[in-house]
Coordinates of C-alpha atoms in Angstrom, one line a residue:
Chain A
X1 CA -81.0 -61.4 37.7
X2 CA -84.8 -60.9 39.4
X3 CA -84.9 -59.6 42.9
X4 CA -86.5 -60.9 46.4
X5 CA -89.1 -58.4 46.1
X6 CA -89.2 -58.5 42.1
X7 CA -89.9 -62.4 42.8
X8 CA -92.9 -61.7 45.2
X9 CA -94.6 -59.4 43.6
X10 CA -94.6 -61.6 40.0
X11 CA -96.0 -64.7 42.1
X12 CA -98.2 -61.7 43.3
X13 CA -99.4 -60.9 39.9
X14 CA -100.2 -63.9 38.8
X15 CA -101.5 -65.0 41.0
X16 CA -104.0 -63.3 41.2
X17 CA -104.8 -63.0 36.8
X18 CA -104.3 -66.8 36.9
X19 CA -107.2 -66.2 40.1
X20 CA -109.7 -64.5 37.7
X21 CA -108.9 -60.8 39.5
X22 CA -107.5 -57.4 36.6
X23 CA -103.7 -56.3 36.3
X24 CA -103.0 -58.6 33.0
X25 CA -101.9 -55.6 31.7
X26 CA -99.4 -54.7 34.5
X27 CA -98.1 -58.3 34.6
X28 CA -96.9 -58.9 31.1
X29 CA -95.5 -55.4 31.9
X30 CA -93.5 -57.4 34.4
X31 CA -92.5 -60.2 32.8
X32 CA -91.5 -59.1 30.5
X33 CA -89.5 -56.0 31.7
X34 CA -87.3 -59.1 34.4
X35 CA -87.7 -61.0 31.3
X36 CA -88.4 -64.1 32.5
X37 CA -90.0 -67.2 31.4
X38 CA -94.0 -67.4 31.4
X39 CA -95.1 -68.4 28.1
X40 CA -98.3 -70.3 29.0
X41 CA -99.5 -67.7 30.5
X42 CA -98.2 -64.8 28.5
X43 CA -99.9 -66.6 25.6
X44 CA -102.9 -67.0 26.9
X45 CA -103.7 -63.3 29.0
X46 CA -102.0 -61.4 25.5
X47 CA -104.3 -63.1 23.5
X48 CA -106.9 -62.9 25.4
X49 CA -106.4 -58.9 25.6
X50 CA -105.4 -58.6 21.9
X51 CA -108.4 -60.9 20.8
X52 CA -111.4 -58.4 22.9
X53 CA -110.9 -55.4 19.8
X54 CA -112.2 -53.1 22.9
X55 CA -109.3 -53.9 25.7
X56 CA -107.0 -53.7 22.2
X57 CA -107.4 -50.3 21.2
X58 CA -107.0 -49.2 24.8
X59 CA -103.6 -50.3 24.9
X60 CA -102.9 -47.4 22.3
X61 CA -98.8 -47.5 20.8
X62 CA -98.0 -50.6 23.6
X63 CA -100.5 -52.5 20.8
X64 CA -97.2 -53.4 18.6
X65 CA -95.1 -54.7 21.2
X66 CA -98.0 -56.9 22.9
X67 CA -97.8 -58.2 19.7
X68 CA -94.3 -59.4 20.1
X69 CA -94.6 -61.3 23.7
X70 CA -97.3 -62.6 22.3
X71 CA -96.0 -63.6 19.2
X72 CA -92.4 -64.8 21.1
X73 CA -94.4 -66.8 23.7
X74 CA -96.3 -68.5 21.6
X75 CA -93.5 -69.4 19.6
X76 CA -92.0 -71.3 23.1
X77 CA -95.0 -73.3 23.2
X78 CA -95.1 -74.6 19.8
X79 CA -99.0 -73.1 19.1
X80 CA -97.2 -71.7 15.6
X81 CA -101.0 -70.5 14.1
X82 CA -100.3 -68.2 16.4
X83 CA -97.2 -66.7 16.7
X84 CA -98.1 -66.1 12.7
X85 CA -101.4 -64.6 13.0
X86 CA -99.0 -62.0 15.7
X87 CA -96.2 -61.6 12.9
X88 CA -98.4 -61.6 10.4
X89 CA -100.1 -58.0 12.5
X90 CA -97.0 -56.4 12.9
X91 CA -95.4 -57.2 10.1
X92 CA -98.8 -55.1 8.2
X93 CA -97.9 -52.3 10.4
X94 CA -93.8 -52.6 10.5
X95 CA -92.9 -53.4 6.6
X96 CA -89.1 -53.2 6.8
X97 CA -88.4 -53.6 10.3
X98 CA -85.6 -55.3 11.5
X99 CA -87.7 -56.4 14.0
X100 CA -90.3 -57.6 12.4
X101 CA -87.1 -59.8 11.1
X102 CA -85.7 -61.1 13.8
X103 CA -89.4 -62.4 14.6
X104 CA -90.1 -64.6 11.7
X105 CA -86.6 -65.6 11.6
X106 CA -87.4 -67.0 14.9
X107 CA -89.9 -68.4 13.8
X108 CA -88.5 -70.2 11.3
X109 CA -85.8 -71.0 13.9
X110 CA -89.0 -73.0 15.4
X111 CA -90.6 -74.5 13.1
X112 CA -87.4 -76.0 12.6
X113 CA -86.2 -74.2 9.8
X114 CA -82.9 -74.3 10.1
X115 CA -81.8 -73.2 6.3
X116 CA -83.9 -70.6 5.9
X117 CA -83.1 -69.7 9.0
X118 CA -80.1 -69.3 9.0
X119 CA -79.9 -67.7 5.9
X120 CA -82.1 -65.4 7.1
X121 CA -80.6 -64.4 10.1
X122 CA -76.8 -63.7 8.2
X123 CA -79.2 -60.8 6.2
X124 CA -80.0 -59.4 8.9
X125 CA -76.4 -59.7 10.6
X126 CA -75.1 -58.0 7.5
X127 CA -76.9 -54.7 7.8
X128 CA -76.1 -55.0 11.6
X129 CA -73.2 -56.7 12.6
X130 CA -73.0 -56.0 16.4
X131 CA -76.6 -57.8 17.0
X132 CA -75.6 -59.7 20.1
X133 CA -79.6 -61.4 20.5
X134 CA -79.1 -62.9 16.5
X135 CA -76.0 -64.1 17.9
X136 CA -77.2 -66.1 20.3
X137 CA -79.8 -67.5 18.3
X138 CA -77.3 -68.4 15.6
X139 CA -75.6 -70.1 18.7
X140 CA -79.1 -71.7 20.0
X141 CA -79.6 -73.1 16.6
X142 CA -76.3 -75.0 15.9
X143 CA -77.4 -76.5 20.2
X144 CA -81.2 -77.4 17.8
X145 CA -79.4 -79.0 15.9
X146 CA -77.6 -80.7 18.3
X147 CA -74.1 -79.7 17.2
X148 CA -72.0 -78.7 20.4
X149 CA -69.1 -77.7 18.3
X150 CA -70.4 -75.3 16.6
X151 CA -72.7 -74.6 19.1
X152 CA -68.8 -73.0 20.6
X153 CA -67.7 -71.5 17.7
X154 CA -69.8 -69.4 17.4
X155 CA -69.6 -69.0 20.9
X156 CA -66.1 -68.7 21.1
X157 CA -66.6 -65.8 18.4
X158 CA -69.5 -64.1 20.3
X159 CA -67.6 -63.7 22.9
X160 CA -64.4 -62.1 21.4
X161 CA -65.8 -59.8 20.4
X162 CA -68.4 -59.0 23.2
X163 CA -66.5 -60.8 26.8
X164 CA -68.6 -59.0 29.7
X165 CA -71.3 -60.9 29.0
X166 CA -71.7 -63.8 31.2
X167 CA -74.8 -65.2 30.3
X168 CA -73.1 -66.3 27.1
X169 CA -69.9 -67.5 28.7
X170 CA -72.3 -69.9 32.0
X171 CA -73.9 -70.6 29.0
X172 CA -70.1 -72.6 27.1
X173 CA -69.4 -73.5 30.0
X174 CA -71.9 -75.8 30.4
X175 CA -71.8 -76.6 26.8
X176 CA -68.2 -77.5 27.8
X177 CA -69.3 -80.1 30.5
X178 CA -71.6 -81.9 28.3
X179 CA -68.8 -82.4 26.2
X180 CA -67.0 -83.5 29.0
X181 CA -64.3 -80.8 28.5
X182 CA -63.5 -79.5 31.9
X183 CA -61.1 -77.9 32.0
X184 CA -61.8 -74.9 29.5
X185 CA -65.2 -75.2 31.9
X186 CA -63.3 -74.2 34.7
X187 CA -61.5 -70.7 32.9
X188 CA -65.8 -69.9 31.8
X189 CA -66.2 -70.8 35.6
X190 CA -63.3 -69.0 37.0
X191 CA -64.6 -65.8 34.6
X192 CA -68.1 -66.4 35.8
X193 CA -66.5 -65.9 40.0
X194 CA -64.0 -62.9 38.2
X195 CA -67.8 -61.2 37.8
X196 CA -69.6 -62.2 40.3
X197 CA -67.3 -63.3 43.1
X198 CA -70.3 -63.5 46.1
X199 CA -72.7 -65.9 43.7
X200 CA -72.6 -69.7 44.9
X201 CA -74.0 -71.5 42.5
X202 CA -70.4 -69.9 40.3
X203 CA -68.7 -71.5 43.0
X204 CA -70.1 -74.9 44.1
X205 CA -70.2 -74.8 39.6
X206 CA -66.4 -74.4 39.8
X207 CA -65.7 -76.7 43.0
X208 CA -67.0 -79.6 41.0
X209 CA -64.7 -79.4 37.6
X210 CA -62.2 -79.6 39.9
X211 CA -63.4 -82.4 41.7
X212 CA -63.9 -84.2 38.0
X213 CA -60.6 -82.7 36.7
X214 CA -59.3 -84.9 39.8
X215 CA -55.5 -84.0 40.6
X216 CA -53.8 -83.5 44.6
X217 CA -53.9 -79.8 42.9
X218 CA -57.3 -80.0 42.1
X219 CA -58.7 -81.9 45.2
X220 CA -57.4 -79.2 47.3
X221 CA -58.1 -76.1 44.8
X222 CA -62.1 -78.0 44.7
X223 CA -61.7 -77.6 49.0
X224 CA -61.6 -74.8 49.0
X225 CA -64.2 -74.0 47.1
X226 CA -66.9 -75.9 48.6
X227 CA -66.0 -74.2 51.6
X228 CA -66.3 -71.3 49.9
X229 CA -69.9 -72.1 49.0
X230 CA -70.1 -73.6 52.5
X231 CA -69.9 -69.8 53.5
X232 CA -71.4 -67.7 51.2
X233 CA -74.9 -70.2 51.7
X234 CA -74.6 -69.6 55.1
X235 CA -73.9 -73.6 55.9
X236 CA -77.1 -74.2 54.1
X237 CA -75.9 -76.4 50.4
X238 CA -76.2 -79.5 51.1
X239 CA -73.9 -80.7 47.5
X240 CA -70.9 -78.7 48.9
X241 CA -71.6 -80.2 52.0
X242 CA -71.1 -83.8 49.8
X243 CA -68.2 -82.8 48.5
X244 CA -65.8 -81.5 51.6
X245 CA -66.9 -85.3 52.3
X246 CA -66.1 -86.4 49.3
X247 CA -62.8 -84.2 48.0
X248 CA -61.7 -85.8 51.8
X249 CA -61.9 -88.5 51.5
X250 CA -60.3 -88.4 47.6
X251 CA -57.4 -86.4 48.6
X252 CA -56.6 -89.2 52.0
X253 CA -57.2 -92.0 49.1
X254 CA -55.3 -90.2 46.5
X255 CA -51.5 -88.5 49.1
X256 CA -51.5 -92.8 51.4
X257 CA -47.8 -92.8 49.8
X258 CA -47.2 -89.6 50.7
X259 CA -46.5 -88.0 54.0
X260 CA -50.2 -85.7 54.3
X261 CA -48.2 -82.5 56.2
X262 CA -50.3 -79.7 53.3
X263 CA -53.5 -81.8 53.9
X264 CA -54.5 -80.7 56.9
X265 CA -53.2 -77.3 57.2
X266 CA -56.1 -75.4 56.3
X267 CA -59.4 -76.6 58.7
X268 CA -58.5 -79.5 59.6
X269 CA -62.2 -80.7 61.0
X270 CA -63.9 -79.0 57.8
X271 CA -64.8 -83.0 57.4
X272 CA -66.9 -84.1 60.3
X273 CA -68.3 -80.7 60.9
X274 CA -69.7 -81.5 57.4
X275 CA -70.6 -85.0 58.3
X276 CA -71.7 -83.8 61.3
X277 CA -73.9 -80.9 59.3
X278 CA -75.2 -83.2 56.5
X279 CA -76.5 -85.5 59.2
X280 CA -77.5 -83.2 60.7
X281 CA -80.3 -82.2 58.2
X282 CA -81.8 -85.3 57.1
X283 CA -82.6 -86.0 60.3
X284 CA -84.8 -82.6 59.6
X285 CA -85.9 -83.6 56.0
X286 CA -85.5 -87.0 54.6
X287 CA -85.4 -88.5 58.8
X288 CA -86.0 -92.1 56.8
X289 CA -82.4 -91.4 54.6
X290 CA -80.8 -90.9 57.7
X291 CA -78.9 -94.9 57.7
X292 CA -77.9 -94.9 54.4
X293 CA -76.0 -91.9 55.0
X294 CA -74.6 -92.6 58.1
X295 CA -72.6 -95.6 56.3
X296 CA -71.2 -93.1 53.4
X297 CA -70.1 -91.4 55.5
X298 CA -69.0 -94.2 57.3
X299 CA -66.9 -95.9 54.3
X300 CA -66.1 -92.3 52.7
X301 CA -63.7 -92.2 56.7
X302 CA -61.5 -94.8 55.0
Chain B
X1 CA -79.2 3.4 52.1
X2 CA -79.5 0.3 54.3
X3 CA -83.2 -0.5 53.8
X4 CA -84.1 -3.4 51.7
X5 CA -85.9 -3.3 48.9
X6 CA -89.1 -5.3 48.5
X7 CA -90.1 -6.9 45.1
X8 CA -92.6 -5.0 43.0
X9 CA -95.5 -6.7 42.1
X10 CA -95.4 -5.1 38.7
X11 CA -91.8 -6.4 38.0
X12 CA -92.6 -10.0 39.3
X13 CA -95.6 -9.9 36.5
X14 CA -93.9 -8.4 33.9
X15 CA -90.2 -10.0 35.0
X16 CA -89.8 -12.3 36.4
X17 CA -92.8 -14.5 35.5
X18 CA -92.2 -14.1 31.6
X19 CA -88.6 -15.2 31.5
X20 CA -89.0 -18.3 33.4
X21 CA -91.6 -19.5 30.7
X22 CA -90.1 -18.4 27.9
X23 CA -86.1 -19.7 29.3
X24 CA -88.4 -23.0 29.8
X25 CA -90.5 -23.3 26.8
X26 CA -86.9 -22.6 24.8
X27 CA -85.4 -25.8 26.6
X28 CA -88.3 -28.0 25.5
X29 CA -88.0 -27.2 22.8
X30 CA -84.6 -27.3 22.2
X31 CA -84.7 -30.7 23.0
X32 CA -87.4 -32.4 20.4
X33 CA -84.6 -30.9 17.7
X34 CA -81.9 -32.4 18.8
X35 CA -83.6 -35.9 19.6
X36 CA -84.6 -35.3 16.0
X37 CA -81.6 -34.1 14.6
X38 CA -79.8 -36.7 16.6
X39 CA -78.1 -39.4 13.9
X40 CA -78.9 -43.0 15.0
X41 CA -75.5 -43.9 16.9
X42 CA -73.9 -46.6 14.8
X43 CA -71.2 -48.7 17.5
X44 CA -68.4 -49.3 16.3
X45 CA -67.1 -52.6 15.8
X46 CA -64.0 -51.4 17.9
X47 CA -64.7 -50.0 20.5
X48 CA -67.3 -51.8 21.1
X49 CA -65.2 -54.3 22.1
X50 CA -62.2 -52.5 24.2
X51 CA -65.4 -51.2 25.8
X52 CA -65.9 -54.9 26.8
X53 CA -62.4 -55.1 27.4
X54 CA -61.9 -52.6 29.8
X55 CA -65.2 -54.4 31.5
X56 CA -63.5 -57.6 31.9
X57 CA -59.7 -56.0 33.0
X58 CA -62.1 -54.5 35.7
X59 CA -63.1 -57.7 37.0
X60 CA -60.4 -59.7 36.5
X61 CA -59.0 -56.1 38.6
X62 CA -62.0 -57.0 41.2
X63 CA -61.7 -60.1 41.7
X64 CA -59.0 -61.2 41.4
X65 CA -58.7 -62.9 44.9
X66 CA -61.5 -65.5 44.2
X67 CA -59.7 -67.3 41.7
X68 CA -56.5 -69.7 41.4
X69 CA -52.9 -67.7 41.2
X70 CA -52.1 -69.7 38.0
X71 CA -55.3 -69.1 36.8
X72 CA -54.8 -65.6 37.7
X73 CA -51.7 -64.9 36.3
X74 CA -52.6 -66.2 33.1
X75 CA -55.6 -63.5 32.2
X76 CA -52.7 -60.9 33.8
X77 CA -50.6 -62.1 30.9
X78 CA -53.2 -62.2 28.3
X79 CA -54.2 -58.8 29.1
X80 CA -50.6 -57.2 29.6
X81 CA -48.8 -59.4 26.7
X82 CA -45.6 -57.1 25.3
X83 CA -47.2 -58.0 21.6
X84 CA -50.8 -58.8 21.6
X85 CA -52.4 -58.1 25.2
X86 CA -55.8 -57.1 24.9
X87 CA -55.3 -54.0 26.7
X88 CA -51.6 -53.1 25.5
X89 CA -52.1 -50.1 23.0
X90 CA -48.8 -49.4 20.7
X91 CA -47.1 -46.8 21.2
X92 CA -48.5 -44.2 18.0
X93 CA -52.0 -44.7 18.3
X94 CA -52.2 -43.8 21.5
X95 CA -51.2 -39.6 21.0
X96 CA -54.1 -38.9 19.1
X97 CA -57.6 -39.3 20.0
X98 CA -58.4 -35.9 18.6
X99 CA -56.5 -35.8 15.6
X100 CA -59.0 -39.2 14.4
X101 CA -62.4 -37.3 16.1
X102 CA -62.3 -35.2 13.1
X103 CA -60.9 -37.0 10.9
X104 CA -63.6 -38.9 11.3
X105 CA -66.7 -37.5 9.6
X106 CA -69.8 -39.0 10.9
X107 CA -68.1 -37.3 14.7
X108 CA -67.5 -34.8 13.5
X109 CA -70.5 -33.0 11.2
X110 CA -72.4 -34.9 15.6
X111 CA -70.6 -32.7 17.6
X112 CA -71.3 -29.7 15.3
X113 CA -75.1 -29.8 14.8
X114 CA -74.9 -30.2 18.9
X115 CA -72.6 -27.4 19.2
X116 CA -75.2 -25.3 17.0
X117 CA -78.3 -26.3 18.8
X118 CA -77.1 -25.3 21.7
X119 CA -75.4 -22.0 20.6
X120 CA -77.8 -20.3 19.0
X121 CA -80.5 -20.8 20.5
X122 CA -78.3 -19.1 24.0
X123 CA -77.5 -15.9 22.3
X124 CA -80.5 -15.1 20.9
X125 CA -82.5 -15.7 24.1
X126 CA -79.3 -13.2 25.8
X127 CA -80.0 -10.5 23.5
X128 CA -83.4 -10.8 23.8
X129 CA -83.4 -10.0 27.7
X130 CA -80.1 -8.0 27.9
X131 CA -82.4 -5.5 25.4
X132 CA -86.2 -5.9 27.4
X133 CA -85.4 -7.0 30.8
X134 CA -82.9 -4.0 31.5
X135 CA -83.8 -0.9 34.5
X136 CA -85.1 -3.1 37.4
X137 CA -83.4 -4.6 40.4
X138 CA -83.8 -8.6 39.7
X139 CA -82.1 -10.1 42.8
X140 CA -80.5 -10.0 45.8
X141 CA -77.3 -12.0 46.3
X142 CA -77.3 -13.2 49.7
X143 CA -74.0 -12.2 51.0
X144 CA -72.5 -8.6 51.1
X145 CA -70.0 -7.3 48.1
X146 CA -67.9 -5.0 48.3
X147 CA -67.8 -1.6 45.1
X148 CA -65.9 -2.8 43.2
X149 CA -68.3 -5.5 41.7
X150 CA -70.5 -2.6 40.9
X151 CA -70.5 -2.3 37.7
X152 CA -70.2 -5.6 37.0
X153 CA -74.0 -6.4 38.3
X154 CA -75.7 -3.1 37.9
X155 CA -75.5 -1.8 34.3
X156 CA -79.0 -0.4 34.1
X157 CA -78.9 1.8 36.7
X158 CA -76.5 4.6 37.8
X159 CA -78.0 4.3 41.3
X160 CA -74.9 4.4 43.0
X161 CA -76.6 4.5 46.2
X162 CA -78.6 1.0 45.8
X163 CA -77.1 -1.8 47.5
X164 CA -74.2 -3.9 45.7
X165 CA -76.3 -7.0 46.3
X166 CA -79.0 -6.3 44.2
X167 CA -78.4 -7.3 40.5
X168 CA -79.8 -4.7 38.0
X169 CA -78.3 -7.2 35.0
X170 CA -80.8 -9.6 33.7
X171 CA -78.2 -11.7 31.7
X172 CA -77.1 -12.8 35.6
X173 CA -80.4 -13.3 36.0
X174 CA -80.2 -15.4 32.7
X175 CA -77.9 -17.3 34.2
X176 CA -79.0 -17.6 37.5
X177 CA -82.3 -19.2 35.8
X178 CA -80.8 -21.4 33.7
X179 CA -78.4 -23.0 36.4
X180 CA -81.9 -23.3 38.2
X181 CA -84.3 -24.6 35.6
X182 CA -81.4 -27.2 35.4
X183 CA -83.5 -29.1 37.9
X184 CA -86.7 -28.3 36.4
X185 CA -85.9 -29.9 32.8
X186 CA -85.2 -33.1 34.8
X187 CA -87.9 -33.6 36.2
X188 CA -90.3 -32.7 32.4
X189 CA -88.1 -34.3 30.4
X190 CA -86.6 -37.5 31.8
X191 CA -83.5 -38.8 32.7
X192 CA -82.4 -38.2 28.9
X193 CA -82.1 -34.5 28.8
X194 CA -80.0 -34.2 32.5
X195 CA -77.8 -32.9 30.2
X196 CA -78.7 -30.0 28.9
X197 CA -76.5 -26.8 28.8
X198 CA -74.5 -26.0 31.5
X199 CA -73.0 -30.6 31.4
X200 CA -71.4 -29.5 27.9
X201 CA -71.0 -26.9 28.3
X202 CA -68.2 -28.2 30.6
X203 CA -67.4 -30.9 28.2
X204 CA -66.9 -29.0 25.7
X205 CA -62.9 -29.1 26.3
X206 CA -62.6 -31.9 26.8
X207 CA -64.8 -35.4 24.9
X208 CA -66.3 -38.8 25.5
X209 CA -64.7 -41.4 25.5
X210 CA -60.8 -42.1 25.2
X211 CA -60.8 -45.7 24.2
X212 CA -56.9 -45.8 24.6
X213 CA -56.2 -44.0 28.2
X214 CA -58.6 -46.2 30.2
X215 CA -57.1 -48.8 28.0
X216 CA -54.0 -48.6 29.0
X217 CA -54.8 -47.4 32.5
X218 CA -56.5 -50.6 33.2
X219 CA -53.0 -52.4 31.8
X220 CA -51.5 -50.5 35.2
X221 CA -54.2 -51.3 37.8
X222 CA -53.7 -54.5 36.6
X223 CA -50.2 -55.4 36.8
X224 CA -49.5 -53.2 40.2
X225 CA -52.0 -55.6 41.8
X226 CA -50.6 -58.2 44.0
X227 CA -52.7 -61.6 43.3
X228 CA -53.3 -63.4 47.1
X229 CA -55.4 -66.1 47.3
X230 CA -58.7 -66.1 49.7
X231 CA -59.5 -68.8 49.0
X232 CA -57.7 -70.6 52.0
X233 CA -59.5 -68.1 54.7
X234 CA -63.1 -69.3 52.7
X235 CA -62.0 -72.4 54.8
X236 CA -61.3 -71.0 57.5
X237 CA -64.9 -69.9 58.2
X238 CA -66.7 -72.2 56.3
X239 CA -65.2 -74.6 59.6
X240 CA -66.4 -71.4 61.6
X241 CA -70.4 -71.6 59.9
X242 CA -70.5 -75.7 60.5
X243 CA -69.6 -75.5 63.9
X244 CA -72.3 -72.9 64.7
X245 CA -75.0 -75.0 63.1
X246 CA -73.6 -77.8 64.1
X247 CA -73.4 -76.4 68.2
X248 CA -76.9 -74.7 68.1
X249 CA -78.1 -78.7 67.2
X250 CA -76.3 -79.7 70.6
X251 CA -77.0 -76.8 72.6
X252 CA -81.1 -77.6 71.9
X253 CA -80.7 -81.2 73.1
X254 CA -78.5 -80.2 76.5
X255 CA -80.9 -77.5 76.9
X256 CA -84.1 -80.5 76.8
X257 CA -82.0 -82.3 78.9
X258 CA -81.6 -81.0 81.8
X259 CA -85.7 -79.4 82.0
X260 CA -86.1 -83.2 82.2
X261 CA -84.5 -83.5 84.9
X262 CA -85.3 -81.1 86.6
X263 CA -89.3 -82.1 85.8
X264 CA -87.7 -85.2 87.2
X265 CA -86.6 -83.9 90.5
X266 CA -89.9 -82.2 91.4
X267 CA -92.0 -85.9 91.0
X268 CA -89.3 -87.5 93.4
X269 CA -89.9 -84.4 95.9
X270 CA -94.2 -84.6 95.5
X271 CA -94.0 -88.5 96.3
X272 CA -91.3 -88.3 99.1
X273 CA -93.9 -85.2 100.3
X274 CA -97.1 -87.0 100.7

């Protein structure tokens, strides 16, 4: 995750570079370090450095890292010619390198030649069965080909070995949600909450999945997680506020026939407070829609 | 003799400085040689998996109170299950980590190489220092010692009047330099070589990653935990957060109203006077 200072530094450098000031090399290094995805800018400025032989030689041994970075950025922007050129240069310099092999397979993937890319990745995996990047590329390929079940299979195998990789868990959760396999998605989100319990994003996502699965117990749990999201974001998460109101009304509907003993045990005023906070926020940010909101909230309070 | 002995410039120029310079150079040389000789570590799939399992188990322990009790119990069962739980190590495997280490040829070679690269230069430098640099006062210890230490610390000069605090033996100077230069090495060579001799000496007894022990430690840790779901507390906290937000609004609007009323009163008074 990128910290705030790094983010401001990145934006600053970006502005500087875009407006013609210097600092291109620092910007590229920062992008590489933070692993953010700014492919257009990287491509534009990286190519301007690489095509200028004076600047290129001043880089020294970092030149090759720049070639790699520009190649990946070019593939992201679908300018495959530039990518091909970069890879050719790298191939000449490092003929038997595994890193260059990865780039070649990536190029095949970018061109859409799935079987060849698959073969290339399998060969690379034979040499190095514990390479995380290659495993993830296979998952990405399966996803791009529109075979989510295959992607799930690959991801599960990957996670059997590398089970502490929370990016992988997140990806798996999203794929499950897209396939409506909510129980499995809930499991993945639980893993994410375990690894980073103070990140409100995961609480919110978990709450939404629980709400979608439905059922009295899940709704109560969902309400709790919406509440924790509100606590972690200091009340700023509009989605969580809506979630609480909806949960409240859903629970009320479900427990109409039964006795409402434990619905109100925790935080009885939470729902009304959430509604008030929502109205306040709408007044500030979107006053035109305030009427819609008020009528919706009133219909919920049934 | 109670007067302080002062360091002679000759000693400083011909003893201390060359000694330090030589040690620094040898250290740097050894670093590069070890880098060249180090075989690239081929990570074993099993070891990687065990490492990740430990991380995941630790996460489970840390965040246990954030997930619903049913999920926590399911996960705990998954980890510490007797038959095929991830953290469960069968008894016979657990006892012989060291035998395993020596039977694995790669690791044994690695350890041999590391030990050799450390022992040989140390022995050579030691002998050289001892041969050349004896017979002068090399250092002074800041605290007083008894006479018994004399034979240990002062081997070159046989003057009984020299205070025991003054070191004469050159090998001691060598050790002093060794420990002191560790900081300098980490500055020069970057964090990679901060280990150096002293830590390796400390590590010689045991050795690094003992998988089975850490797994069973994690298992015990997990078994101990009592799950206490923290989420209901969060509902109350969210309530108070929201209440604060909502009431801030009320306070502001209330204050505005009283200001306005005051203004109105003021105008009324003015009109009356007029």
